[in-house]
């Protein structure tokens, strides 16, 4: 059974310093804390800068003694992240997991992975090849994917807010909810309905 | 008046004290020798365990609760000892003491035992005691009651001098404390410490006083013999004592009112926590976290004295067990809790067992 007391505290602590870290973890949909949605900002000075990446988190029964299952829900072009499934190749999410780590530290590690790819231990061989052979193309593709999938266009946000407000939710709540789920309209709606 | 009689008794019995004190010291010395052996053995055992400091501290902390209540009553200790010893010389005193012991204990109030009141009560106390001794046994002659009286007077002087000396000389004090340890155990309840813990002493106290009453008429050595017989507890107590006094002697008088309360588990563990923490601090392990970093539950005192890995990463016993069931690696440094920690783990469990045993032992000696 997942240690929900710990998860609850982790969420509180993580979201407390959201202003500093930019990392947020929220329950994903159901009241069940075993499914979470993390968001990390793309690190500055990388092709991922400016993007907000959503990470689907599933807590196994053994958490925190087993690592959380993390997967990019946002498409991302990175040697260690599957461009298809979003699977992450990161040792601390596998054999190097420690129960002393938390969701926040794990997400920080994922963020660090974005800024420091390890093409010699790839998850996505195509991306890794490109990274090693043609770095400029890699940067261009990564930048394009970031802009295409990870950025919340301000126009889109206003439309979504408008739509959700029409559904009868207060605007302030809609905005904060949209922000917390990284601008995804459907997630925001789910969250609004569940609260 | 009854309490007076006790005060008087303690004073009146004091006349033969130098010799007896010598004997007492001898008995105490052998007891201390045993103590040392036990202590050494325990240290040996515990030294294998990294967290032995905590456990040891716990033991001593527990002991301290014994020692400290008597702090300001130091003045009374010597008289008490004298009181205990005196009956060898005259059986009558033994009877009288027995009488006062059995009768006066319930009615005693704590205040009647403060040294100042003791002093102020002296004259009247002596008087009643002598009259009582004469009334309680027809054999007591006027000379004996006189002796009692004079003894009381001389004790008043001697008591004052002796007390100061003891307070000045901590080694002598510790000896005296150890020597009077089990006697005190008899008398502390009589002296009416009102706290519940002192009531715990009730059983042993009654037993103790009965024992000493029985012994008294026989011979002077009986008390030391009795002390030897009860060596187990006596040793433990005095060991506890000599160790427990040191850190606190500076402020002991002030903290004294609290000491009876320190019999309670809570304060005990707090004390242990603090001391254990400082010990670990000395070993450069870092501060003890308040809660387990794995399950976020509060660490209790057993957990906080538990150090499974050299890296200093602390966690609660539950999480540690859970980790051992899986990959068995320290969450802090990812190193295996290898043979050292595995062995350490076993002995650590033993250690906590000891610590628990020590506590229960402590309880059984007191209850």
Short mmCIF file of N, CA and C in Angstrom, two decimals, chain B residues 17-188:
data_model
loop_
_atom_site.label_atom_id
_atom_site.label_comp_id
_atom_site.label_asym_id
_atom_site.label_seq_id
_atom_site.Cartn_x
_atom_site.Cartn_y
_atom_site.Cartn_z
N UNK B 17 28.52 6.80 64.52
CA UNK B 17 28.66 6.79 63.06
C UNK B 17 30.06 6.58 62.51
N UNK B 18 31.15 7.06 63.10
CA UNK B 18 32.43 6.95 62.38
C UNK B 18 32.81 5.50 62.07
N UNK B 19 32.70 4.64 63.07
CA UNK B 19 33.05 3.24 62.83
C UNK B 19 32.19 2.66 61.72
N UNK B 20 30.92 2.88 61.93
CA UNK B 20 29.97 2.27 60.99
C UNK B 20 30.18 2.81 59.59
N UNK B 21 30.52 4.03 59.54
CA UNK B 21 30.72 4.61 58.22
C UNK B 21 31.88 3.91 57.54
N UNK B 22 32.91 3.60 58.37
CA UNK B 22 34.04 2.87 57.81
C UNK B 22 33.61 1.54 57.24
N UNK B 23 32.87 0.81 58.03
CA UNK B 23 32.39 -0.50 57.56
C UNK B 23 31.57 -0.33 56.31
N UNK B 24 30.74 0.65 56.40
CA UNK B 24 29.87 0.93 55.27
C UNK B 24 30.71 1.13 54.03
N UNK B 25 31.75 1.88 54.21
CA UNK B 25 32.59 2.20 53.06
C UNK B 25 33.22 0.94 52.50
N UNK B 26 33.61 0.07 53.44
CA UNK B 26 34.23 -1.16 52.97
C UNK B 26 33.23 -1.96 52.12
N UNK B 27 32.07 -2.09 52.71
CA UNK B 27 31.03 -2.83 51.97
C UNK B 27 30.77 -2.16 50.64
N UNK B 28 30.76 -0.89 50.72
CA UNK B 28 30.49 -0.12 49.51
C UNK B 28 31.58 -0.38 48.48
N UNK B 29 32.82 -0.50 48.99
CA UNK B 29 33.93 -0.69 48.06
C UNK B 29 33.76 -1.99 47.29
N UNK B 30 33.44 -3.03 48.02
CA UNK B 30 33.27 -4.31 47.31
C UNK B 30 32.11 -4.23 46.35
N UNK B 31 31.10 -3.54 46.78
CA UNK B 31 29.96 -3.37 45.89
C UNK B 31 30.39 -2.61 44.65
N UNK B 32 31.21 -1.63 44.86
CA UNK B 32 31.67 -0.83 43.72
C UNK B 32 32.51 -1.66 42.79
N UNK B 33 33.30 -2.56 43.38
CA UNK B 33 34.12 -3.43 42.55
C UNK B 33 33.24 -4.23 41.62
N UNK B 34 32.22 -4.82 42.20
CA UNK B 34 31.28 -5.58 41.38
C UNK B 34 30.69 -4.70 40.30
N UNK B 35 30.31 -3.56 40.77
CA UNK B 35 29.76 -2.56 39.86
C UNK B 35 30.64 -2.36 38.66
N UNK B 36 31.92 -2.13 38.96
CA UNK B 36 32.87 -1.84 37.90
C UNK B 36 32.91 -3.00 36.92
N UNK B 37 32.94 -4.21 37.48
CA UNK B 37 32.98 -5.37 36.59
C UNK B 37 31.76 -5.40 35.70
N UNK B 38 30.65 -5.22 36.35
CA UNK B 38 29.41 -5.24 35.56
C UNK B 38 29.44 -4.16 34.50
N UNK B 39 29.90 -3.04 34.95
CA UNK B 39 29.92 -1.90 34.04
C UNK B 39 30.82 -2.22 32.85
N UNK B 40 31.99 -2.75 33.16
CA UNK B 40 32.94 -3.07 32.11
C UNK B 40 32.34 -4.07 31.14
N UNK B 41 31.70 -5.07 31.71
CA UNK B 41 31.11 -6.09 30.84
C UNK B 41 30.06 -5.47 29.93
N UNK B 42 29.26 -4.66 30.54
CA UNK B 42 28.20 -4.04 29.75
C UNK B 42 28.80 -3.18 28.65
N UNK B 43 29.82 -2.43 29.03
CA UNK B 43 30.44 -1.56 28.04
C UNK B 43 31.01 -2.39 26.90
N UNK B 44 31.64 -3.50 27.30
CA UNK B 44 32.22 -4.38 26.30
C UNK B 44 31.16 -4.80 25.31
N UNK B 45 30.10 -5.22 25.89
CA UNK B 45 29.02 -5.73 25.04
C UNK B 45 28.50 -4.63 24.13
N UNK B 46 28.25 -3.53 24.78
CA UNK B 46 27.61 -2.46 24.02
C UNK B 46 28.56 -1.80 23.05
N UNK B 47 29.84 -1.91 23.30
CA UNK B 47 30.78 -1.19 22.44
C UNK B 47 30.73 -1.70 21.02
N UNK B 48 30.21 -2.92 20.86
CA UNK B 48 30.07 -3.42 19.49
C UNK B 48 28.99 -2.67 18.76
N UNK B 49 28.14 -2.10 19.53
CA UNK B 49 26.99 -1.45 18.91
C UNK B 49 27.28 0.03 18.80
N UNK B 50 27.01 0.55 17.67
CA UNK B 50 27.31 1.98 17.51
C UNK B 50 26.42 2.84 18.36
N UNK B 51 25.25 2.35 18.58
CA UNK B 51 24.31 3.20 19.32
C UNK B 51 24.37 2.92 20.80
N UNK B 52 25.43 2.29 21.25
CA UNK B 52 25.43 1.94 22.67
C UNK B 52 25.37 3.18 23.53
N UNK B 53 25.94 4.26 23.03
CA UNK B 53 25.90 5.47 23.85
C UNK B 53 24.49 5.81 24.26
N UNK B 54 23.63 5.73 23.30
CA UNK B 54 22.25 6.07 23.62
C UNK B 54 21.67 5.17 24.67
N UNK B 55 21.90 3.88 24.48
CA UNK B 55 21.34 2.94 25.43
C UNK B 55 21.93 3.17 26.81
N UNK B 56 23.23 3.36 26.82
CA UNK B 56 23.86 3.54 28.11
C UNK B 56 23.32 4.79 28.78
N UNK B 57 23.26 5.77 27.99
CA UNK B 57 22.74 7.01 28.55
C UNK B 57 21.36 6.78 29.14
N UNK B 58 20.65 5.98 28.41
CA UNK B 58 19.30 5.71 28.89
C UNK B 58 19.35 5.07 30.26
N UNK B 59 20.21 4.10 30.36
CA UNK B 59 20.32 3.41 31.63
C UNK B 59 20.68 4.39 32.73
N UNK B 60 21.66 5.19 32.42
CA UNK B 60 22.09 6.12 33.46
C UNK B 60 21.03 7.16 33.71
N UNK B 61 20.42 7.56 32.61
CA UNK B 61 19.36 8.54 32.79
C UNK B 61 18.30 8.01 33.72
N UNK B 62 17.98 6.75 33.50
CA UNK B 62 17.00 6.14 34.38
C UNK B 62 17.49 6.15 35.81
N UNK B 63 18.76 5.86 35.92
CA UNK B 63 19.32 5.81 37.26
C UNK B 63 19.30 7.16 37.93
N UNK B 64 19.54 8.12 37.14
CA UNK B 64 19.60 9.46 37.70
C UNK B 64 18.32 9.79 38.46
N UNK B 65 17.26 9.27 37.97
CA UNK B 65 16.02 9.56 38.65
C UNK B 65 16.05 9.03 40.06
N UNK B 66 16.82 8.00 40.24
CA UNK B 66 16.97 7.50 41.60
C UNK B 66 17.76 8.47 42.43
N UNK B 67 18.86 8.85 41.86
CA UNK B 67 19.83 9.58 42.65
C UNK B 67 19.36 10.96 43.00
N UNK B 68 18.79 11.62 42.05
CA UNK B 68 18.58 13.04 42.24
C UNK B 68 17.55 13.39 43.28
N UNK B 69 16.54 12.59 43.48
CA UNK B 69 15.53 13.06 44.42
C UNK B 69 16.12 13.39 45.77
N UNK B 70 17.20 12.77 46.09
CA UNK B 70 17.73 12.93 47.43
C UNK B 70 18.63 14.14 47.55
N UNK B 71 18.79 14.84 46.48
CA UNK B 71 19.75 15.93 46.44
C UNK B 71 19.79 16.83 47.65
N UNK B 72 18.80 17.62 47.86
CA UNK B 72 18.87 18.56 48.96
C UNK B 72 18.77 17.84 50.30
N UNK B 73 18.35 16.64 50.23
CA UNK B 73 18.21 15.89 51.47
C UNK B 73 19.53 15.26 51.85
N UNK B 74 20.57 15.68 51.16
CA UNK B 74 21.89 15.16 51.48
C UNK B 74 22.11 15.16 52.97
N UNK B 75 21.68 16.26 53.53
CA UNK B 75 21.87 16.42 54.95
C UNK B 75 21.31 15.25 55.71
N UNK B 76 20.26 14.72 55.20
CA UNK B 76 19.63 13.64 55.93
C UNK B 76 20.32 12.31 55.71
N UNK B 77 21.07 12.26 54.68
CA UNK B 77 21.59 10.95 54.33
C UNK B 77 22.46 10.36 55.39
N UNK B 78 23.37 11.15 55.83
CA UNK B 78 24.30 10.61 56.81
C UNK B 78 23.54 10.21 58.07
N UNK B 79 22.69 11.09 58.55
CA UNK B 79 21.89 10.67 59.70
C UNK B 79 21.11 9.39 59.42
N UNK B 80 20.59 9.26 58.25
CA UNK B 80 19.85 8.05 57.93
C UNK B 80 20.75 6.85 58.04
N UNK B 81 21.91 7.02 57.48
CA UNK B 81 22.86 5.92 57.53
C UNK B 81 23.17 5.58 58.97
N UNK B 82 23.42 6.61 59.70
CA UNK B 82 23.70 6.40 61.12
C UNK B 82 22.53 5.68 61.76
N UNK B 83 21.41 6.17 61.42
CA UNK B 83 20.20 5.59 61.99
C UNK B 83 20.15 4.10 61.70
N UNK B 84 20.49 3.77 60.48
CA UNK B 84 20.45 2.37 60.12
C UNK B 84 21.47 1.58 60.92
N UNK B 85 22.59 2.18 61.11
CA UNK B 85 23.68 1.41 61.68
C UNK B 85 23.63 1.34 63.19
N UNK B 86 23.13 2.36 63.71
CA UNK B 86 23.12 2.47 65.17
C UNK B 86 22.48 1.27 65.86
N UNK B 87 21.41 0.76 65.37
CA UNK B 87 20.70 -0.29 66.09
C UNK B 87 21.57 -1.47 66.49
N UNK B 88 22.64 -1.67 65.80
CA UNK B 88 23.52 -2.77 66.24
C UNK B 88 23.94 -2.55 67.68
N UNK B 89 24.19 -1.31 67.99
CA UNK B 89 24.73 -1.03 69.31
C UNK B 89 23.66 -1.26 70.36
N UNK B 90 22.51 -0.76 70.09
CA UNK B 90 21.45 -0.99 71.06
C UNK B 90 20.17 -1.44 70.39
N UNK B 91 19.74 -2.59 70.76
CA UNK B 91 18.54 -3.14 70.15
C UNK B 91 17.32 -2.26 70.34
N UNK B 92 17.31 -1.56 71.42
CA UNK B 92 16.16 -0.71 71.71
C UNK B 92 15.95 0.29 70.61
N UNK B 93 17.04 0.83 70.17
CA UNK B 93 16.90 1.83 69.12
C UNK B 93 16.33 1.20 67.88
N UNK B 94 16.78 0.00 67.69
CA UNK B 94 16.23 -0.71 66.53
C UNK B 94 14.73 -0.82 66.65
N UNK B 95 14.27 -1.21 67.81
CA UNK B 95 12.84 -1.33 67.99
C UNK B 95 12.16 0.01 67.77
N UNK B 96 12.79 0.98 68.38
CA UNK B 96 12.16 2.28 68.27
C UNK B 96 12.11 2.72 66.82
N UNK B 97 13.20 2.50 66.16
CA UNK B 97 13.26 2.91 64.77
C UNK B 97 12.22 2.14 63.97
N UNK B 98 12.17 0.89 64.31
CA UNK B 98 11.18 0.06 63.62
C UNK B 98 9.79 0.64 63.83
N UNK B 99 9.57 0.99 65.05
CA UNK B 99 8.27 1.54 65.39
C UNK B 99 7.99 2.79 64.57
N UNK B 100 8.94 3.67 64.60
CA UNK B 100 8.72 4.92 63.90
C UNK B 100 8.62 4.67 62.40
N UNK B 101 9.40 3.73 61.95
CA UNK B 101 9.34 3.41 60.52
C UNK B 101 7.94 2.99 60.13
N UNK B 102 7.47 2.05 60.88
CA UNK B 102 6.20 1.46 60.46
C UNK B 102 5.05 2.42 60.69
N UNK B 103 5.14 3.16 61.76
CA UNK B 103 4.00 4.00 62.08
C UNK B 103 4.02 5.35 61.39
N UNK B 104 5.18 5.86 61.26
CA UNK B 104 5.23 7.26 60.87
C UNK B 104 5.19 7.46 59.37
N UNK B 105 5.52 6.43 58.65
CA UNK B 105 5.69 6.67 57.22
C UNK B 105 4.45 7.24 56.54
N UNK B 106 3.28 6.77 56.87
CA UNK B 106 2.13 7.31 56.14
C UNK B 106 1.89 8.78 56.45
N UNK B 107 2.16 9.15 57.65
CA UNK B 107 1.79 10.50 58.04
C UNK B 107 2.87 11.51 57.73
N UNK B 108 3.97 11.02 57.24
CA UNK B 108 5.05 11.95 56.99
C UNK B 108 4.72 12.88 55.85
N UNK B 109 5.07 14.10 56.06
CA UNK B 109 4.94 15.05 54.96
C UNK B 109 6.34 15.39 54.48
N UNK B 110 6.46 15.75 53.23
CA UNK B 110 7.78 16.04 52.70
C UNK B 110 8.45 17.16 53.46
N UNK B 111 7.68 18.10 53.85
CA UNK B 111 8.30 19.27 54.46
C UNK B 111 8.94 18.92 55.79
N UNK B 112 8.42 17.95 56.44
CA UNK B 112 8.98 17.63 57.74
C UNK B 112 10.41 17.15 57.62
N UNK B 113 10.85 16.98 56.42
CA UNK B 113 12.19 16.42 56.25
C UNK B 113 13.20 17.40 55.75
N UNK B 114 12.76 18.58 55.45
CA UNK B 114 13.78 19.55 55.05
C UNK B 114 14.71 19.76 56.22
N UNK B 115 15.96 20.00 55.91
CA UNK B 115 16.96 20.01 56.96
C UNK B 115 16.67 21.09 57.98
N UNK B 116 16.17 22.21 57.50
CA UNK B 116 15.91 23.29 58.44
C UNK B 116 14.85 22.85 59.45
N UNK B 117 13.83 22.26 58.95
CA UNK B 117 12.79 21.82 59.87
C UNK B 117 13.30 20.73 60.77
N UNK B 118 14.12 19.93 60.19
CA UNK B 118 14.74 18.89 61.00
C UNK B 118 15.43 19.53 62.19
N UNK B 119 16.21 20.55 61.84
CA UNK B 119 16.95 21.23 62.90
C UNK B 119 16.00 21.83 63.93
N UNK B 120 14.99 22.49 63.47
CA UNK B 120 14.11 23.17 64.40
C UNK B 120 13.33 22.17 65.25
N UNK B 121 13.12 21.03 64.70
CA UNK B 121 12.38 20.02 65.44
C UNK B 121 13.23 19.27 66.44
N UNK B 122 14.50 19.49 66.34
CA UNK B 122 15.41 18.61 67.06
C UNK B 122 15.07 18.40 68.52
N UNK B 123 14.92 19.51 69.22
CA UNK B 123 14.79 19.35 70.66
C UNK B 123 13.52 18.56 71.01
N UNK B 124 12.45 19.04 70.45
CA UNK B 124 11.19 18.34 70.74
C UNK B 124 11.25 16.90 70.27
N UNK B 125 11.82 16.74 69.14
CA UNK B 125 11.90 15.41 68.57
C UNK B 125 12.67 14.49 69.49
N UNK B 126 13.77 14.97 69.93
CA UNK B 126 14.56 14.15 70.85
C UNK B 126 13.74 13.76 72.06
N UNK B 127 13.04 14.74 72.52
CA UNK B 127 12.30 14.48 73.73
C UNK B 127 11.27 13.38 73.50
N UNK B 128 10.50 13.56 72.47
CA UNK B 128 9.46 12.55 72.25
C UNK B 128 10.07 11.20 71.98
N UNK B 129 11.13 11.22 71.28
CA UNK B 129 11.74 9.94 70.95
C UNK B 129 12.21 9.24 72.21
N UNK B 130 12.85 9.98 73.05
CA UNK B 130 13.36 9.33 74.25
C UNK B 130 12.19 8.83 75.10
N UNK B 131 11.18 9.64 75.18
CA UNK B 131 10.05 9.21 75.98
C UNK B 131 9.40 7.99 75.35
N UNK B 132 9.35 8.02 74.04
CA UNK B 132 8.73 6.89 73.37
C UNK B 132 9.56 5.64 73.56
N UNK B 133 10.85 5.80 73.44
CA UNK B 133 11.69 4.62 73.60
C UNK B 133 11.53 4.05 75.00
N UNK B 134 11.41 4.94 75.95
CA UNK B 134 11.26 4.43 77.31
C UNK B 134 9.89 3.78 77.47
N UNK B 135 8.91 4.36 76.82
CA UNK B 135 7.57 3.80 76.98
C UNK B 135 7.42 2.51 76.17
N UNK B 136 8.00 2.50 75.04
CA UNK B 136 7.81 1.34 74.17
C UNK B 136 8.52 0.11 74.72
N UNK B 137 9.59 0.31 75.41
CA UNK B 137 10.25 -0.84 76.02
C UNK B 137 10.68 -0.49 77.43
N UNK B 138 10.25 -1.29 78.33
CA UNK B 138 10.58 -1.01 79.71
C UNK B 138 12.06 -1.11 79.99
N UNK B 139 12.75 -1.81 79.14
CA UNK B 139 14.17 -2.02 79.40
C UNK B 139 14.98 -0.75 79.24
N UNK B 140 14.43 0.14 78.45
CA UNK B 140 15.26 1.31 78.18
C UNK B 140 15.44 2.10 79.46
N UNK B 141 16.62 2.30 79.82
CA UNK B 141 16.93 3.02 81.05
C UNK B 141 16.99 4.51 80.79
N UNK B 142 17.02 5.23 81.86
CA UNK B 142 17.14 6.67 81.71
C UNK B 142 18.47 7.01 81.04
N UNK B 143 19.45 6.20 81.31
CA UNK B 143 20.74 6.50 80.69
C UNK B 143 20.65 6.37 79.18
N UNK B 144 19.92 5.36 78.76
CA UNK B 144 19.83 5.19 77.30
C UNK B 144 19.08 6.37 76.68
N UNK B 145 18.05 6.78 77.39
CA UNK B 145 17.34 7.92 76.82
C UNK B 145 18.22 9.16 76.87
N UNK B 146 19.02 9.24 77.90
CA UNK B 146 19.98 10.34 77.94
C UNK B 146 20.92 10.26 76.77
N UNK B 147 21.38 9.06 76.61
CA UNK B 147 22.30 8.85 75.48
C UNK B 147 21.65 9.28 74.19
N UNK B 148 20.44 8.91 74.11
CA UNK B 148 19.71 9.31 72.91
C UNK B 148 19.71 10.81 72.78
N UNK B 149 19.45 11.42 73.87
CA UNK B 149 19.38 12.87 73.85
C UNK B 149 20.72 13.47 73.47
N UNK B 150 21.72 13.02 74.18
CA UNK B 150 23.05 13.57 73.88
C UNK B 150 23.44 13.24 72.44
N UNK B 151 23.09 12.03 72.10
CA UNK B 151 23.39 11.65 70.71
C UNK B 151 22.75 12.62 69.74
N UNK B 152 21.53 12.94 70.06
CA UNK B 152 20.83 13.89 69.18
C UNK B 152 21.56 15.22 69.11
N UNK B 153 22.00 15.66 70.22
CA UNK B 153 22.67 16.96 70.24
C UNK B 153 23.97 16.89 69.45
N UNK B 154 24.72 15.87 69.77
CA UNK B 154 26.02 15.77 69.10
C UNK B 154 25.80 15.60 67.59
N UNK B 155 24.78 14.89 67.31
CA UNK B 155 24.51 14.69 65.87
C UNK B 155 24.19 16.00 65.19
N UNK B 156 23.53 16.82 65.92
CA UNK B 156 23.16 18.09 65.31
C UNK B 156 24.42 18.80 64.83
N UNK B 157 25.43 18.77 65.71
CA UNK B 157 26.69 19.39 65.30
C UNK B 157 27.35 18.59 64.19
N UNK B 158 27.49 17.32 64.49
CA UNK B 158 28.21 16.46 63.53
C UNK B 158 27.51 16.49 62.17
N UNK B 159 26.20 16.43 62.27
CA UNK B 159 25.45 16.40 61.02
C UNK B 159 25.79 17.60 60.16
N UNK B 160 25.80 18.74 60.78
CA UNK B 160 26.09 19.95 60.01
C UNK B 160 27.47 19.89 59.38
N UNK B 161 28.45 19.52 60.22
CA UNK B 161 29.82 19.46 59.71
C UNK B 161 29.92 18.43 58.59
N UNK B 162 29.40 17.25 58.95
CA UNK B 162 29.51 16.16 57.96
C UNK B 162 28.85 16.51 56.64
N UNK B 163 27.74 17.15 56.73
CA UNK B 163 27.03 17.50 55.50
C UNK B 163 27.87 18.41 54.63
N UNK B 164 28.42 19.40 55.29
CA UNK B 164 29.21 20.35 54.50
C UNK B 164 30.36 19.63 53.83
N UNK B 165 31.00 18.79 54.64
CA UNK B 165 32.12 18.05 54.07
C UNK B 165 31.68 17.26 52.85
N UNK B 166 30.58 16.59 52.98
CA UNK B 166 30.11 15.77 51.86
C UNK B 166 29.80 16.62 50.65
N UNK B 167 29.21 17.73 50.92
CA UNK B 167 28.84 18.57 49.79
C UNK B 167 30.09 19.12 49.12
N UNK B 168 31.11 19.36 49.91
CA UNK B 168 32.32 19.88 49.31
C UNK B 168 33.04 18.81 48.52
N UNK B 169 33.08 17.63 49.09
CA UNK B 169 33.89 16.58 48.47
C UNK B 169 32.98 15.63 47.70
N UNK B 170 33.08 15.70 46.39
CA UNK B 170 32.12 14.93 45.60
C UNK B 170 32.42 13.45 45.60
N UNK B 171 33.66 13.12 45.75
CA UNK B 171 33.96 11.69 45.80
C UNK B 171 33.38 11.07 47.05
N UNK B 172 33.62 11.77 48.14
CA UNK B 172 33.05 11.28 49.39
C UNK B 172 31.54 11.21 49.28
N UNK B 173 31.04 12.22 48.63
CA UNK B 173 29.58 12.29 48.45
C UNK B 173 29.09 11.07 47.68
N UNK B 174 29.81 10.78 46.60
CA UNK B 174 29.39 9.66 45.77
C UNK B 174 29.47 8.37 46.57
N UNK B 175 30.55 8.23 47.36
CA UNK B 175 30.67 7.04 48.20
C UNK B 175 29.49 6.94 49.14
N UNK B 176 29.26 8.05 49.78
CA UNK B 176 28.17 8.05 50.75
C UNK B 176 26.85 7.72 50.07
N UNK B 177 26.70 8.28 48.91
CA UNK B 177 25.45 8.03 48.18
C UNK B 177 25.30 6.56 47.87
N UNK B 178 26.39 5.99 47.36
CA UNK B 178 26.33 4.58 47.00
C UNK B 178 26.08 3.75 48.24
N UNK B 179 26.75 4.14 49.32
CA UNK B 179 26.61 3.36 50.54
C UNK B 179 25.20 3.43 51.08
N UNK B 180 24.64 4.60 50.96
CA UNK B 180 23.31 4.77 51.54
C UNK B 180 22.22 4.49 50.54
N UNK B 181 22.64 4.02 49.40
CA UNK B 181 21.67 3.95 48.31
C UNK B 181 20.43 3.15 48.71
N UNK B 182 20.67 1.91 49.13
CA UNK B 182 19.48 1.10 49.39
C UNK B 182 18.80 1.55 50.67
N UNK B 183 19.57 2.14 51.55
CA UNK B 183 18.93 2.69 52.74
C UNK B 183 18.00 3.81 52.35
N UNK B 184 18.49 4.58 51.45
CA UNK B 184 17.64 5.66 50.99
C UNK B 184 16.38 5.14 50.38
N UNK B 185 16.56 4.09 49.65
CA UNK B 185 15.38 3.52 49.03
C UNK B 185 14.35 3.18 50.09
N UNK B 186 14.86 2.79 51.24
CA UNK B 186 13.91 2.52 52.31
C UNK B 186 13.28 3.81 52.80
N UNK B 187 14.11 4.81 52.87
CA UNK B 187 13.65 5.99 53.59
C UNK B 187 12.98 7.02 52.75
N UNK B 188 13.29 7.01 51.51
CA UNK B 188 12.67 8.04 50.67
C UNK B 188 11.16 7.95 50.72
#
